[in-house]
Amino acid sequence: MPSSRRLAPAIRGAGVLMITLVGFVVLPPAADAQPVAPSPTSAAATRAEPQVVPPARQLSGRVLDAQTTAPIVGASVFVGEARATTDADGRFALIVPAGRAEVQVVAPGYFPLVTTLDAREADVTGAELRLARDGGFSTSVDVAAEAPGAAPGIQTLQPVQVLRTPGALDNVFRTLQTLPGVAATDEFGSRIAVRGGSPDQNLTMMDGVEIHDPYRLFGLTSAFNPETIQRFELATGGFSVKYGDRLSSLLLVENRDGTAGKGLTGSATLSLTDANVVFEGGLPGGATGSWLVTARRTYYDLVAERLTDQQFPAFADLQARGTWEPAKGRRLTAFVLRSRQGAALSIDEDDARGEVNDDTDNDLAWLRWDMPVVGRGRSRTIVGYSDTRSRLGVDAAFEANGRRSNAPGDDVFGTANVNFERALRIRDWSARQELSWTLGAHAVEAGGEVHGLRTGQEFLIQGDRNPNASNGSSVQGGAGLPDALSSDVSTTRGGLWLQDRWQAGARVSLEGGLRLDRVGLTQETLLSPRLSGVFTVNPATRVRTAVGQYTQSPGYEKAAQSDYVLDFTNEAVRALRSERALQAAASIERDVTRGVLLRVEGYYKRFSDLLLGRLETEPERLARIARYDYPADLQGEIPTEALITTVPTNDGRGAAWGMEVYLARTAAPADAKVNGWVSYTWGRGERDSYGRLYPFEYDRRHALSTVASYQLTPRWQVATTVRVASGFPRTAPLGVRVFGAEDTMDLDGDGNTTEIRPTFDANGLPVYGVNFGGVDNLNRARLPVFARTDLRVTWRPRGPSGRWEFYAEVINLFDRRNVGAYDPSLAYNPDGDRPAIIEERDQAIPRLPTVGLRFRF
């Protein structure tokens, strides 16, 4: 893997200029509604005479986008102390006293509104409440509070928050990393570890379709363009039975519709990593609906290729979405995405030469049909297809700083020969059916999904293994990987679910569900019950709880985010089981003052049947050792510890627990100067495997994040992101030992070209390599504290209502040399017969300044 020292100049060069052009349209609210600041706790429902108990009325309807008429999910609807949250179709239902009901609606990214509905004589059904979109040029960066009926650990982000978080680079995953319970696995990529879970345990769904590769540019940016997204919702635990086959978290991504009722509108963006254009409008011929087309592409490679003969890493996305409403309440939506990523780099330096090639293709298409069903119900049918193909190849030779004899000078280093190719294929045909009904105080949902999967992976390793990969099954070239692997798996998996959300009273809301999964690869039938609830102590205080069983089936579709390689065509696969996790969480949250939310939450997870590579059997270990042709005085230099292989087993167990504190200004008034959020997480994650109890790879005991903006004047704003966190566990070197290499040239003349012999320098001195030991040494050390400050200064020449916005941003303001990993190198040791180990800081982002502008039209 390339080090950050080699990547830093390229990143600095790409970050000279970031210009963002954002289209902006604000529609007025509905004629009978007035925008007001969100103040749910101050609203009062119409009160009856003290001596008379008024009859109860049902108030139900939908909350819609005033511009596109798309349903708004997760909007909060208030009538006095009664609260409801809109579902996937924007629907809500409340039980209120008879009378004129003052209704307040708050939704992130929209102007709040208040209106009055007449429920004196009968129930109110079919009400349509339309919210005007907040175009994103307001002076605050709001974090959306959880919906009142939601389980703990659910957070909604609006696209404007992703665009405005300093250091996020328009990447939703980098914004998520500032939230409680979420840890970035490294600084350059986008993978996240959630509450003691590994990256492959995170499920990403876009518009009801599973996304198998949510990254671009090796994770530097994400697959989601914030300009075309309606909202992001992350569940760090306790997500409902509607979603399965993952243990740790759920990220829901909802694309927005195009602008209806207009001809042609659009926007353009030029960011640090890519440029994009968006065109949108209403359907022609008076048809009800809209369309949206967007194209996104890297641009720095076009400049760099003219100056060099290299194909730098680049990607291009083309995406289209259309909606058509043939009749009221009936909607057909179509979506297509085509993405291509590639690189062809040649290295020709004094200490390194070779080639790196990458080709990654992503294709996605789906159709969705929404319609009403009998009994005030809704039906949503989704048919999807996705195809992900990636191939990465490296053929290079470079000076191995971690391999040398103990002699002075620089001509005693060994040479590392890296020659490998890895390919991954995931083809997924899917169908999903969702049904929902509002039955009095109950919102009942049922549905099912099925996936037809054709997956596979290939490995071909002809060069050296990665000496720094302490786990033999590491995707980064571990010693336990086979020389060649070609594996294809075709299978199916599906699930059914039933869920009831019950408004048990003005203060209690319960959500219970049952999920039934069928896994084709393991022939398992799995049952997962889940329960969550919220108790409203008073209008400002709520208690939330959730408990549930979660499962995750084996499959290559998780391999794109995994740290390790497992071979699912091995005979042992027949005995595999799905991984399991029991999760529980509880939180208490309070609206401290107007627009300020405080939440304290605790969680516990217990993992069982976790998949991992098994250790070599004793015959396998002895057969490997027998290949070493070392003289008697070097027998102690042979690595005899059992290696971790790619043969999968369910021998892993573990637990994770912790506490989170979250303080956010969620819905500040327009004149607020300070906005943002602060999160702190204390957590522990452990794994019990290979006969040891040891810290999980992404066990982070402490993490503090602050995202804040301060409005200096109507024209000037300063914003910052500050993150401080304890280091991840790591496997530290135990020392050095004589390095062995395959005798392919038969240098000893015995005719055996597959044996491993010790290596020597030109003077006959033995060449040493770093010794990381066996599984007993895994994760016994830790990386140092991580800290980074990102700063942005914004100037709006005409204030918040102006069209222009200029900003300057510095990532890693103080140029702190963080440590994503240590790169061990060997140095001459004049006081001993073996070289000394020197660990150099690696895999961190240097100080990176950017400037840019936004323009609305």
PDB file of C-alpha atoms in Angstrom, residues 35-42 104 106 112 142 540 590-598 663-672 674-675:
ATOM      1  CA  PRO A  35     -43.281  29.917   8.797  1.00  0.00           C
ATOM      2  CA  VAL A  36     -42.315  30.074  12.454  1.00  0.00           C
ATOM      3  CA  ALA A  37     -39.319  29.056  14.512  1.00  0.00           C
ATOM      4  CA  PRO A  38     -39.721  25.457  15.712  1.00  0.00           C
ATOM      5  CA  SER A  39     -41.096  25.549  19.233  1.00  0.00           C
ATOM      6  CA  PRO A  40     -42.900  22.257  19.862  1.00  0.00           C
ATOM      7  CA  THR A  41     -42.932  22.655  23.619  1.00  0.00           C
ATOM      8  CA  SER A  42     -44.607  26.057  23.563  1.00  0.00           C
ATOM      9  CA  GLN A 104     -46.751  22.526  14.057  1.00  0.00           C
ATOM     10  CA  VAL A 106     -40.660  20.696  11.810  1.00  0.00           C
ATOM     11  CA  PRO A 112     -41.071  25.050   9.866  1.00  0.00           C
ATOM     12  CA  ASP A 142     -28.335  22.463  11.878  1.00  0.00           C
ATOM     13  CA  ALA A 540     -38.954  18.622  26.966  1.00  0.00           C
ATOM     14  CA  ARG A 590     -33.837  16.827  26.855  1.00  0.00           C
ATOM     15  CA  ASP A 591     -34.598  20.015  24.985  1.00  0.00           C
ATOM     16  CA  VAL A 592     -32.421  22.188  27.208  1.00  0.00           C
ATOM     17  CA  THR A 593     -33.458  25.493  25.698  1.00  0.00           C
ATOM     18  CA  ARG A 594     -35.025  26.522  22.445  1.00  0.00           C
ATOM     19  CA  GLY A 595     -33.298  24.532  19.720  1.00  0.00           C
ATOM     20  CA  VAL A 596     -30.705  22.889  22.018  1.00  0.00           C
ATOM     21  CA  LEU A 597     -30.796  19.116  22.536  1.00  0.00           C
ATOM     22  CA  LEU A 598     -28.841  17.132  25.119  1.00  0.00           C
ATOM     23  CA  LEU A 663     -25.175  18.246  22.662  1.00  0.00           C
ATOM     24  CA  ALA A 664     -26.530  20.026  19.593  1.00  0.00           C
ATOM     25  CA  ARG A 665     -28.217  23.214  18.619  1.00  0.00           C
ATOM     26  CA  THR A 666     -30.802  21.538  16.432  1.00  0.00           C
ATOM     27  CA  ALA A 667     -33.219  24.262  15.376  1.00  0.00           C
ATOM     28  CA  ALA A 668     -31.757  27.631  16.256  1.00  0.00           C
ATOM     29  CA  PRO A 669     -33.570  30.923  15.582  1.00  0.00           C
ATOM     30  CA  ALA A 670     -32.457  32.941  12.601  1.00  0.00           C
ATOM     31  CA  ASP A 671     -30.490  35.411  14.724  1.00  0.00           C
ATOM     32  CA  ALA A 672     -28.461  32.706  16.514  1.00  0.00           C
ATOM     33  CA  VAL A 674     -23.525  29.835  17.482  1.00  0.00           C
ATOM     34  CA  ASN A 675     -24.653  26.551  15.913  1.00  0.00           C
TER      35      ASN A 675
END
